[in-house]
Amino acid sequence: MRGRVNSDRYWRRAAKGVALAAGLVLSSAFVFAGGGQESPSIQGSHSADDGVLRTVGTTTQASDLLRILSKGAENVEITGLMGAGVDPHLYKPTERDMRAMNNADVVIYSGLHLEGQFDTVFRALHERGVVVYALSEPVKSGGFVIGGFDRALSKLGSDDPHFWFDPRNWELSVRGLATLLAEIDPEQAEVYRANGETYAVQLELLYAWANEGMRSVPEGQRYIVTSHDAFQYFGAAFGWRMAAIQGISTEDEAGVGDIQQTVDFVIDNRIPVLFIESSIPPGTIQAVIEAIRAEGEEARLGIRELYSDAMGAPGTFGGTYVGMLAENVYTILQSYRDAGVDVVIPEWPAGLDISPPATLFK
Amino acid sequence: MTSRVLDLDRTGGSTGADHSARTGHSENLTFEPSLAINDLTVAYDGKPAIWDLDLNVPPGVLMGIVGPNGAGKTTLIKAALNLIPRAAGSILFFGRTYDRVRQRVGYVPQRGSVDWDFPTTVLDVVTMGLYGRVGWIRRTGAHERRLAMEALEQVGMTEFSDRQISQLSGGQQQRTFLARALVQDADIYFMDEPFAAVDAVTERAIIGILHQLRSRGKTVIVVHHDLQTVSDYFDWVTLLNVTVVAAGPVDSTFTTDLIERTYGGRVAALTPRDEREN
Amino acid sequence: MTLISRSRRKDRIVLTVAGAVLLLVVPVAALAGVRFTYTLRTVTAGGLFLGAISGSIGSFAVLRKQSLLGDALSHAALPGVGIAFLIAGRQLGALLVGAAAVSLMGVWFISLVTRMTRIKQDTAMGIVLTGWFAVGIGILTFIQQRPDASQSGLDSFIFGQAAAIVRQDVQLLAVVSVVMVVILILNWKEFKLVTFDPEFAKANGYRIGVFTALILGLVVTAVVMGLQLAGVVLMVGMLIGPGIAARQWTDRLEHMVLLAGIIGAIAGSTGAIVSSLDTDLPTGPMIILVNSAVVAISLLFAPGRGVVQDLLRRRDDRKRFAGGGQG
């Protein structure tokens, strides 16, 4: 009696082989295609001479500024790389980003290593002849850059990159970028310069308004407590101080010691509110809050998230620089008011182009 | 040709082996074979390791399987114990499939099949033979310990019961494995090269145990590597080279002619029974 | 006879010392002035449970010569986290389930490759480890464009963010620890047999597939629990370090697994405490450092298997036998 040949086993093995091959092909497709490349790609030519000024902005603030300055100008193309809520310290440039930057006439970035994963990219672009401009440059050369974190001033050699939170710094950047655009596109130089001037006036109005409100809080309670150290400039602009769990970059991992120190700080200084940032996982702040409550003290969260590294969605109030800063001010002041602190929330200045939406006042 | 009378007592009851059977086909047997293999084919990498193998082993014999390297000896045992899949064929133990009679089958694998640096004692290893009987969740107790110690006594290893297995010599490792199979009190035992690289004392001890098993009516099937000792140790032999060349009582089957056919050519330094003095 | 009782006595001493060290970690730290704030208490407890879980089940990976498997499993979990986020958003439970599922797929893939090709197991593990981790990075890069992505903290799964664990996480870890201990006890002899001699087990009718899957399931559970604390990259250290160290001190499986659990717990709790002593000390890496120190000490100084003792013995032998010249 001949044995049965196990033919169905043959088909099962064939099926497994196909699955195996498919799995391998898919994996390698992922690895070789889209995924985050660190090195700049070699493809992509320089801008064609078709009269279009191609610009790229890395952060939401950079894209926002490009849009404002080029309002009314023709043939200006703006590509923004990072979207709302994206953490620029951790964002890794994609293949598409590389192509856009290689094809651009000018790349605008924030600088001071805010775009933590772009350092080699900017160097390479510069070598290829693309105009690369850091918005922090006029601020740095003006001597307004703050170094490191207060207590770690001696340890850190790097600069705090969140300079744009002081509207007076941003004004410097506005003028700097306007000048650059005028140089690159002399035919529309007037447009850029005029936009720059108008916007500078807006920023001054914003600063005065914010200053009035923020300084109405009693000095002993002027502390912003967040996950990472983004608000030093904001504080310096309005006479407030910062306490953060992580350092100036979200790449740092928070340790137990960092959490504990923050907890002690909040309790000792009787700080009424802690804030979550829009682009950072709230885990560490929540750990701080639980710890504070476990000690029997009160701990409140801000009524809204603060915009730190990234602005809000485009088209919303928080999606523009003025709106973003204003919303942060409202969030802080309203949270303090709800915590029982006597604050003054000044009237929105009439001269500003945009107005806060009703939802902010609910 | 005189058939030499074996030294040991073979009066173990029900076995009545038929000495004239050569090929082991079912028509010639008058008893239920302990192991009946039919048309077995096992393939590795698309090459047949065993091809169309037929074998019938009467109960109560001590049988050696010999053959050149790559002949499929270990493969045969593993296929019988369902450790590797087969492409075709059937294997029956006492007329039933393996799953039904697993309790009655004992296995002594090659020593090299485990990592002897594993943190466990000799007694522990022997007790493993009883796990199946104890069942899931339950723990082994004094009863199992006693059975294990008895098995260790049979192989002469009682004073090593608490010894870490990495401290054992080759012969002691082999005896431990043997004890693990003995503790199961099976009816048919499979052993894969139990005499490979053991000292003479151990070898004598083991063969003594195997003869004892046979005299108790057990069937013992041994993959063996040393042609010199086949006639002394076994009463049945299977000559294997991908398929069965011959199988039957040692006297009639272990002849120069058949050996050479199995190994493919003259096998020097071999003195099979019929050419030996005395 | 002395050989046996000596080893039993040694084991008893080793286990007692280890247990004592574990119990003393917190009191000694407190006496030394460490403030056990709520945060530190939580992270220490979390580290303790996680260390115990991963150390004990990781012993089996070490014994099966599959230490790399732990690494492959944890790296393979990363795409699972990303995919789960794409499907379910920022739900921790969903992320962990995704991690576990893809991790297990990685295991299946490894065995498939090993069985169907000539590729050896550690090569297959290497493929899965690097390839799937790369897929994970790719998915995370794709995700980072989404507005709610940075908030999800998916990146923190790579290196862990131990300091952010809260009481709930510790409760979950405690429950998982208990479940794992129960499973280990129930299946102890089966795990032992299947790890030592899978062939014999199979011949005796054991469904080794089931028990192997159970062991793997426990490893995956430990890995997934540890993702938040130690992260994908460091998890393998927590899995195999304690087992390697424990093997140096004992020759009994029961004692080895118990000792590995204790060592893991010591590393977890001590690492957490050390990370609290100053700011800017990340907890996950601190735990691994303590772990590695214990492994190094065990490899060097353990009696019987330690390198130092080996060298000393060899030197003794040479001295002793060099004198007695040959005829």
XYZ file of C-alpha atoms in Angstrom, chain A residues 1-6 9, chain B residues 39 52 85-89:
14
model
C 0.000 0.000 0.000
C 1.648 3.187 -1.123
C 1.664 6.047 1.314
C -0.388 9.100 0.611
C 1.681 11.950 -0.777
C 0.986 14.957 1.416
C 1.280 20.228 2.891
C 6.495 2.467 3.335
C 10.162 3.367 1.261
C 7.261 14.987 9.951
C 7.124 12.213 7.422
C 6.289 12.504 3.780
C 4.603 9.141 3.600
C 4.124 5.867 5.404
